[in-house]
PDB file of C-alpha atoms in Angstrom:
ATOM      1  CA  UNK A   1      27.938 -20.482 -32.771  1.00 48.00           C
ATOM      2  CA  UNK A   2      25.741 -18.226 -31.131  1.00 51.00           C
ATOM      3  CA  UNK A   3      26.764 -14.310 -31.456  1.00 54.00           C
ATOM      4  CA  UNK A   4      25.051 -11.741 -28.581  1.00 59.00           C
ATOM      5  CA  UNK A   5      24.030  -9.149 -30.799  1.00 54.00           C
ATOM      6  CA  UNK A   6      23.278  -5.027 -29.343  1.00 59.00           C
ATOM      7  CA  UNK A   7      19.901  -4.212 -30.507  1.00 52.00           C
ATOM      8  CA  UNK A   8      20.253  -0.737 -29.411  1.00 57.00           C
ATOM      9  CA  UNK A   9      23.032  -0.053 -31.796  1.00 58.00           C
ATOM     10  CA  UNK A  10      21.551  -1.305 -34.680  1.00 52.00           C
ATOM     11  CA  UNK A  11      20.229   1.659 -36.475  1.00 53.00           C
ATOM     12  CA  UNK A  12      18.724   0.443 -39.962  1.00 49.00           C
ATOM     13  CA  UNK A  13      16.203  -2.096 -38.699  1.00 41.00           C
ATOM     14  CA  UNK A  14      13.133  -1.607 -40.240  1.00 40.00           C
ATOM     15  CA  UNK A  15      11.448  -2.400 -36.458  1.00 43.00           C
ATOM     16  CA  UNK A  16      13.404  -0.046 -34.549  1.00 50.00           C
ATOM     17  CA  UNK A  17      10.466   2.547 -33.990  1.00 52.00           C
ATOM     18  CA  UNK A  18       8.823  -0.452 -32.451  1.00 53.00           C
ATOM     19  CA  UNK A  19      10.985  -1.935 -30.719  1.00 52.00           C
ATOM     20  CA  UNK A  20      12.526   1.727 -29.108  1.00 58.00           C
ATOM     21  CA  UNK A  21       8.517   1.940 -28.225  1.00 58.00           C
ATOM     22  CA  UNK A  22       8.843  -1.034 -25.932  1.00 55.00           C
ATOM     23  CA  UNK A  23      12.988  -0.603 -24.759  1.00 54.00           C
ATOM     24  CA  UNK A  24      11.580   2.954 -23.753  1.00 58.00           C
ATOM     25  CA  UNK A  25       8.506   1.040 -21.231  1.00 59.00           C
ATOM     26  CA  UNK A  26      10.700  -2.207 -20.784  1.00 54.00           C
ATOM     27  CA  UNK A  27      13.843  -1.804 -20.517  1.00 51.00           C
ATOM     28  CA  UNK A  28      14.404  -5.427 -19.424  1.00 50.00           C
ATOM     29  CA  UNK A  29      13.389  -6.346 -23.056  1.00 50.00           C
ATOM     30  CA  UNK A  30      16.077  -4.355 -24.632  1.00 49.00           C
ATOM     31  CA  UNK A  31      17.641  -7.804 -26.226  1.00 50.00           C
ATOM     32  CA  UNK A  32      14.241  -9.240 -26.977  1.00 51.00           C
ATOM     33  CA  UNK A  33      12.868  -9.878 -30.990  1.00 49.00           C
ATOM     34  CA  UNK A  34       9.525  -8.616 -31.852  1.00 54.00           C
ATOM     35  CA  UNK A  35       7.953  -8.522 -34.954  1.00 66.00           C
ATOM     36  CA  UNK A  36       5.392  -6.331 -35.935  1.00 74.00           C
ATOM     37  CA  UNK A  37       2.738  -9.540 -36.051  1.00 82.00           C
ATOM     38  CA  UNK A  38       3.162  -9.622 -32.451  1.00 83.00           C
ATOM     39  CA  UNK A  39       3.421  -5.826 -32.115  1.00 83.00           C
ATOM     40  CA  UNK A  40       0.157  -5.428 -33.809  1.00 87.00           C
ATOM     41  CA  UNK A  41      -1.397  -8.461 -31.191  1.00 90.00           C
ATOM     42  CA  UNK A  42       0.703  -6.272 -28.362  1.00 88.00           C
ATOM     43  CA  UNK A  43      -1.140  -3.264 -29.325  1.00 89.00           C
ATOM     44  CA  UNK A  44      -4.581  -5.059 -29.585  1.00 92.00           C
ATOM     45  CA  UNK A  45      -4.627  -6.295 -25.853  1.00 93.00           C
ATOM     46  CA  UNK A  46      -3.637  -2.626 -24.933  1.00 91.00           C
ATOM     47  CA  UNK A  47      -6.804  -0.978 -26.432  1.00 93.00           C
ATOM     48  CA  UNK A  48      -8.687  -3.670 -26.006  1.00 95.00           C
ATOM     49  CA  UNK A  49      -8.772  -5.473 -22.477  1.00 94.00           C
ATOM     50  CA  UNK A  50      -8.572  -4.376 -18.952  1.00 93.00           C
ATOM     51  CA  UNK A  51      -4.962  -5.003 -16.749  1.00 89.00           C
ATOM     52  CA  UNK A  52      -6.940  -7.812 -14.632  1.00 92.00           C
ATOM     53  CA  UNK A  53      -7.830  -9.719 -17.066  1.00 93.00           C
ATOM     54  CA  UNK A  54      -6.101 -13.201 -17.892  1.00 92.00           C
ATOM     55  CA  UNK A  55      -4.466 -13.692 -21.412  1.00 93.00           C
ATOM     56  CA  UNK A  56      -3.466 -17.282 -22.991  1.00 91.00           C
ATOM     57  CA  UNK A  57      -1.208 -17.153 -25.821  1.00 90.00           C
ATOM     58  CA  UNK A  58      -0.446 -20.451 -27.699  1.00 88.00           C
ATOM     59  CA  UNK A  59       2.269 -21.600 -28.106  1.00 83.00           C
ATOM     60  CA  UNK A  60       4.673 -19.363 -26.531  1.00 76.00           C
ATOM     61  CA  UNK A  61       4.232 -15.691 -26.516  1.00 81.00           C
ATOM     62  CA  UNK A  62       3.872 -15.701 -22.765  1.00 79.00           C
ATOM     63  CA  UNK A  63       6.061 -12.443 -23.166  1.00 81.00           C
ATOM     64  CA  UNK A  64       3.212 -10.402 -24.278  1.00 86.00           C
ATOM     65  CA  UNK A  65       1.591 -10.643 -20.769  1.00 85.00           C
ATOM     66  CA  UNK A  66       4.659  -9.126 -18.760  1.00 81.00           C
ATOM     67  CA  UNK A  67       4.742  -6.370 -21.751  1.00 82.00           C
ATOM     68  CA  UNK A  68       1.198  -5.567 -21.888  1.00 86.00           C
ATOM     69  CA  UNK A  69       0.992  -5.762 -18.035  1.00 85.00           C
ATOM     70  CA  UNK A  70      -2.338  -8.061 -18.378  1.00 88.00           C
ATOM     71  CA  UNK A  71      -2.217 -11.336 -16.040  1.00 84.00           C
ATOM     72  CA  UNK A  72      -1.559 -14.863 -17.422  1.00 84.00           C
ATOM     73  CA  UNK A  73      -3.422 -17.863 -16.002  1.00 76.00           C
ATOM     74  CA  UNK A  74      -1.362 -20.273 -18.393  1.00 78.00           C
ATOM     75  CA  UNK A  75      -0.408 -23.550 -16.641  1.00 70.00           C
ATOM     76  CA  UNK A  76       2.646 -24.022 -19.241  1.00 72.00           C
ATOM     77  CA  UNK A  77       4.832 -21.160 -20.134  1.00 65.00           C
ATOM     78  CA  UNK A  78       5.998 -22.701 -23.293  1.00 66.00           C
ATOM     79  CA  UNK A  79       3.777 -25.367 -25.288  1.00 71.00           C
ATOM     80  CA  UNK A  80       6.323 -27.490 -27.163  1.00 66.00           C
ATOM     81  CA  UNK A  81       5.131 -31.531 -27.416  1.00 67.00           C
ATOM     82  CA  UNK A  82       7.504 -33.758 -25.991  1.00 63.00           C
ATOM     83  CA  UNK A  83       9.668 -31.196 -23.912  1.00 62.00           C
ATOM     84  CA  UNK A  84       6.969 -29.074 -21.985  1.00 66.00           C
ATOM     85  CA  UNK A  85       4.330 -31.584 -22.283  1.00 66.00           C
ATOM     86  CA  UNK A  86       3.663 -35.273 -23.938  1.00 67.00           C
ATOM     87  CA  UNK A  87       3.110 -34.785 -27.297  1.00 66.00           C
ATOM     88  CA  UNK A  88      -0.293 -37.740 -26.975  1.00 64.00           C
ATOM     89  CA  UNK A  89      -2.268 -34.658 -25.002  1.00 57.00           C
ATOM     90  CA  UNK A  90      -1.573 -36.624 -21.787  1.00 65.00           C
ATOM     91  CA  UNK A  91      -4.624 -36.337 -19.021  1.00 64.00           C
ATOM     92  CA  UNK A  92      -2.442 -34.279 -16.400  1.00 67.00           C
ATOM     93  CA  UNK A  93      -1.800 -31.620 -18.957  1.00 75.00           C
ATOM     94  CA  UNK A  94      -5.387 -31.125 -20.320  1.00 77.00           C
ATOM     95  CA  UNK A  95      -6.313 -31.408 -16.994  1.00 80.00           C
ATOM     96  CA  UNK A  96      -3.692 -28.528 -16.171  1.00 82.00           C
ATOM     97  CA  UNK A  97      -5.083 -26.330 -18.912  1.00 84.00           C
ATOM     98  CA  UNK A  98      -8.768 -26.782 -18.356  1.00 85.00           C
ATOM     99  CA  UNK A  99      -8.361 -26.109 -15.010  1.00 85.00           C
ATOM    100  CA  UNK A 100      -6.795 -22.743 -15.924  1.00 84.00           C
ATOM    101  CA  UNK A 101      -9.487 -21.399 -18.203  1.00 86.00           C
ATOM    102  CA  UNK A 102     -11.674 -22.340 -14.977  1.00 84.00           C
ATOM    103  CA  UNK A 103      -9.899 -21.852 -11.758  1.00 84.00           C
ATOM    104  CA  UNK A 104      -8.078 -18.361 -13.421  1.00 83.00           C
ATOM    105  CA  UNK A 105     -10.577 -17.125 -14.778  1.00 87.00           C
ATOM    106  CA  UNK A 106      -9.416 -16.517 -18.603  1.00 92.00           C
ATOM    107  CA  UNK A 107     -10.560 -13.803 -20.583  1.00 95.00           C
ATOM    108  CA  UNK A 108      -8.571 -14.046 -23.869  1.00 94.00           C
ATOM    109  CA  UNK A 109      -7.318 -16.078 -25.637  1.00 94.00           C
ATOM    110  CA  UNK A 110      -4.926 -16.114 -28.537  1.00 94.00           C
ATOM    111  CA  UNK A 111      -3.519 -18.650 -31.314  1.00 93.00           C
ATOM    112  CA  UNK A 112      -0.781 -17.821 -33.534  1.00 89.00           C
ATOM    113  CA  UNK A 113      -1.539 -19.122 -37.011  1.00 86.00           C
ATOM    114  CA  UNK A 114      -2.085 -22.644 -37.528  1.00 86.00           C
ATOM    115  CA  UNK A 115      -1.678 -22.865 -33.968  1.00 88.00           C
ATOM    116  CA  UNK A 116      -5.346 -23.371 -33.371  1.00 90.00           C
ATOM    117  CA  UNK A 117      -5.417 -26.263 -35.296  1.00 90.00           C
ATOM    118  CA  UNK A 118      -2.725 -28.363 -33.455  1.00 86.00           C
ATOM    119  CA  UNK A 119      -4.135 -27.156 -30.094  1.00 87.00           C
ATOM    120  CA  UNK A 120      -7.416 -28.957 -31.174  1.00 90.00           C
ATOM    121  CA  UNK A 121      -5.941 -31.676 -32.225  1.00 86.00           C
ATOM    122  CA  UNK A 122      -3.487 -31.756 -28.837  1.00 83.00           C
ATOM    123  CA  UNK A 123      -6.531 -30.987 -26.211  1.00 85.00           C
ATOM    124  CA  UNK A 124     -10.057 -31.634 -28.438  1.00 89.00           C
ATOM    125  CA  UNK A 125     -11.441 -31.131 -24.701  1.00 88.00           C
ATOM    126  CA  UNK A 126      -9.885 -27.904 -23.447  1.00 89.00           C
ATOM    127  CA  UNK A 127     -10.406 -26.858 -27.762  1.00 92.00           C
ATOM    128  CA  UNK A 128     -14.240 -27.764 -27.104  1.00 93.00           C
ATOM    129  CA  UNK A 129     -14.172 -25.546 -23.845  1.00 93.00           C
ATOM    130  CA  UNK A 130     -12.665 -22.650 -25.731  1.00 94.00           C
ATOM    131  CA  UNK A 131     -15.501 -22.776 -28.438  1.00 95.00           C
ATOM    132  CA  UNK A 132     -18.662 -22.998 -26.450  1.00 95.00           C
ATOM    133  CA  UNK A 133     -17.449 -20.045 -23.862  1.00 95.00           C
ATOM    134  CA  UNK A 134     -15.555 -17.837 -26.104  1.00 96.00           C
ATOM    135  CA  UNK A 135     -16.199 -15.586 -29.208  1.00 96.00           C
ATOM    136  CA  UNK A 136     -13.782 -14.939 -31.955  1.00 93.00           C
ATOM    137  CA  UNK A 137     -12.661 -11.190 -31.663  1.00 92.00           C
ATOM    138  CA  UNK A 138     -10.294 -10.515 -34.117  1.00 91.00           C
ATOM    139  CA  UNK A 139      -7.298 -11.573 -37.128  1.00 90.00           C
ATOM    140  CA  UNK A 140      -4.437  -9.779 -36.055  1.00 90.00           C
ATOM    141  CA  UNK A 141      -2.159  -9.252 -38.806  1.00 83.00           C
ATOM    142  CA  UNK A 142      -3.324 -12.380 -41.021  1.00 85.00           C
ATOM    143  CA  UNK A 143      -1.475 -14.166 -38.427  1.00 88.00           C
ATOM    144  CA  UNK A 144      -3.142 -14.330 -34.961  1.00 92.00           C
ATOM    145  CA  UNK A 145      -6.567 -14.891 -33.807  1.00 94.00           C
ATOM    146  CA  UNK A 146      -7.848 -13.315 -30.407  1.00 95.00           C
ATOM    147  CA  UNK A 147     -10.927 -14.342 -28.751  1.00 95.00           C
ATOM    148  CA  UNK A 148     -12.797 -13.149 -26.017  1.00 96.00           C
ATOM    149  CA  UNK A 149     -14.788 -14.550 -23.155  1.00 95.00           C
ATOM    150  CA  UNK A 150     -18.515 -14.867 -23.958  1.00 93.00           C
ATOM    151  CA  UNK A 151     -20.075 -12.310 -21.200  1.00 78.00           C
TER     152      UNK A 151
END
């Protein structure tokens, strides 16, 4: 059973400053979960890239686009192998990805942890593509790793 639960009445949760930080800019995230890895990642595109530039997040934190206001050029929303996409790296979906990192021109890049590895193993082509034109940036919170476009 699934229970809808009121995030703004909960008062003892030890994210509320952060999460009343991003209610207070978004309100249409009010009944969203965000931890403070992600808030820390959140906080690093802020400082750190321009609104025009094009984020990819692997697997799925597609959210941190619309909150950070930066543009995504990801071909998939939501990387999960055999619902979003065959789980054998199929052409059509390489092909989908590499084509983003071309034809949308994407700055940054992030991998959750141990995401990086899978993705490598999923697309080796579109993981080659990501090593010879992009830099590694930064660990986010032992648990995400951002790189950046070589310039």
């Amino acid at each position: 059973k699934t229970e809808n639960v009121d995030f703004k009445a909960i008062t003892e949760n030890p994210f509320k400053q952060m999460r009343d930080r991003y209610i207070s800019k978004h309100p249409s995230i009010s009944g969203l979960a965000v931890d403070q890895r992600i808030d820390q990642v959140i906080a690093y595109i802020e400082e750190n890239t321009e609104e025009t530039d094009h984020v990819f997040l692997y697997p799925d934190q597609t959210f941190v686009n619309g909150v950070t206001g930066r543009q995504s050029g990801q071909p998939i929303l939501w990387f999960r192998p055999d619902l979003t996409f065959k789980k054998d790296g199929d052409i059509m979906t390489k092909g989908l990805i590499l084509g983003a990192f071309e034809g949308n021109g994407i700055d940054w890049v992030v991998f959750e942890h141990g995401a990086r590895a899978v993705f490598k193993e999923q697309f080796p082509d579109v993981a080659g593509y990501i090593d010879d034109n992009f830099v590694t940036m930064s660990l986010v919170a032992d648990y995400y790793t951002i790189f950046e476009r070589s310039r």
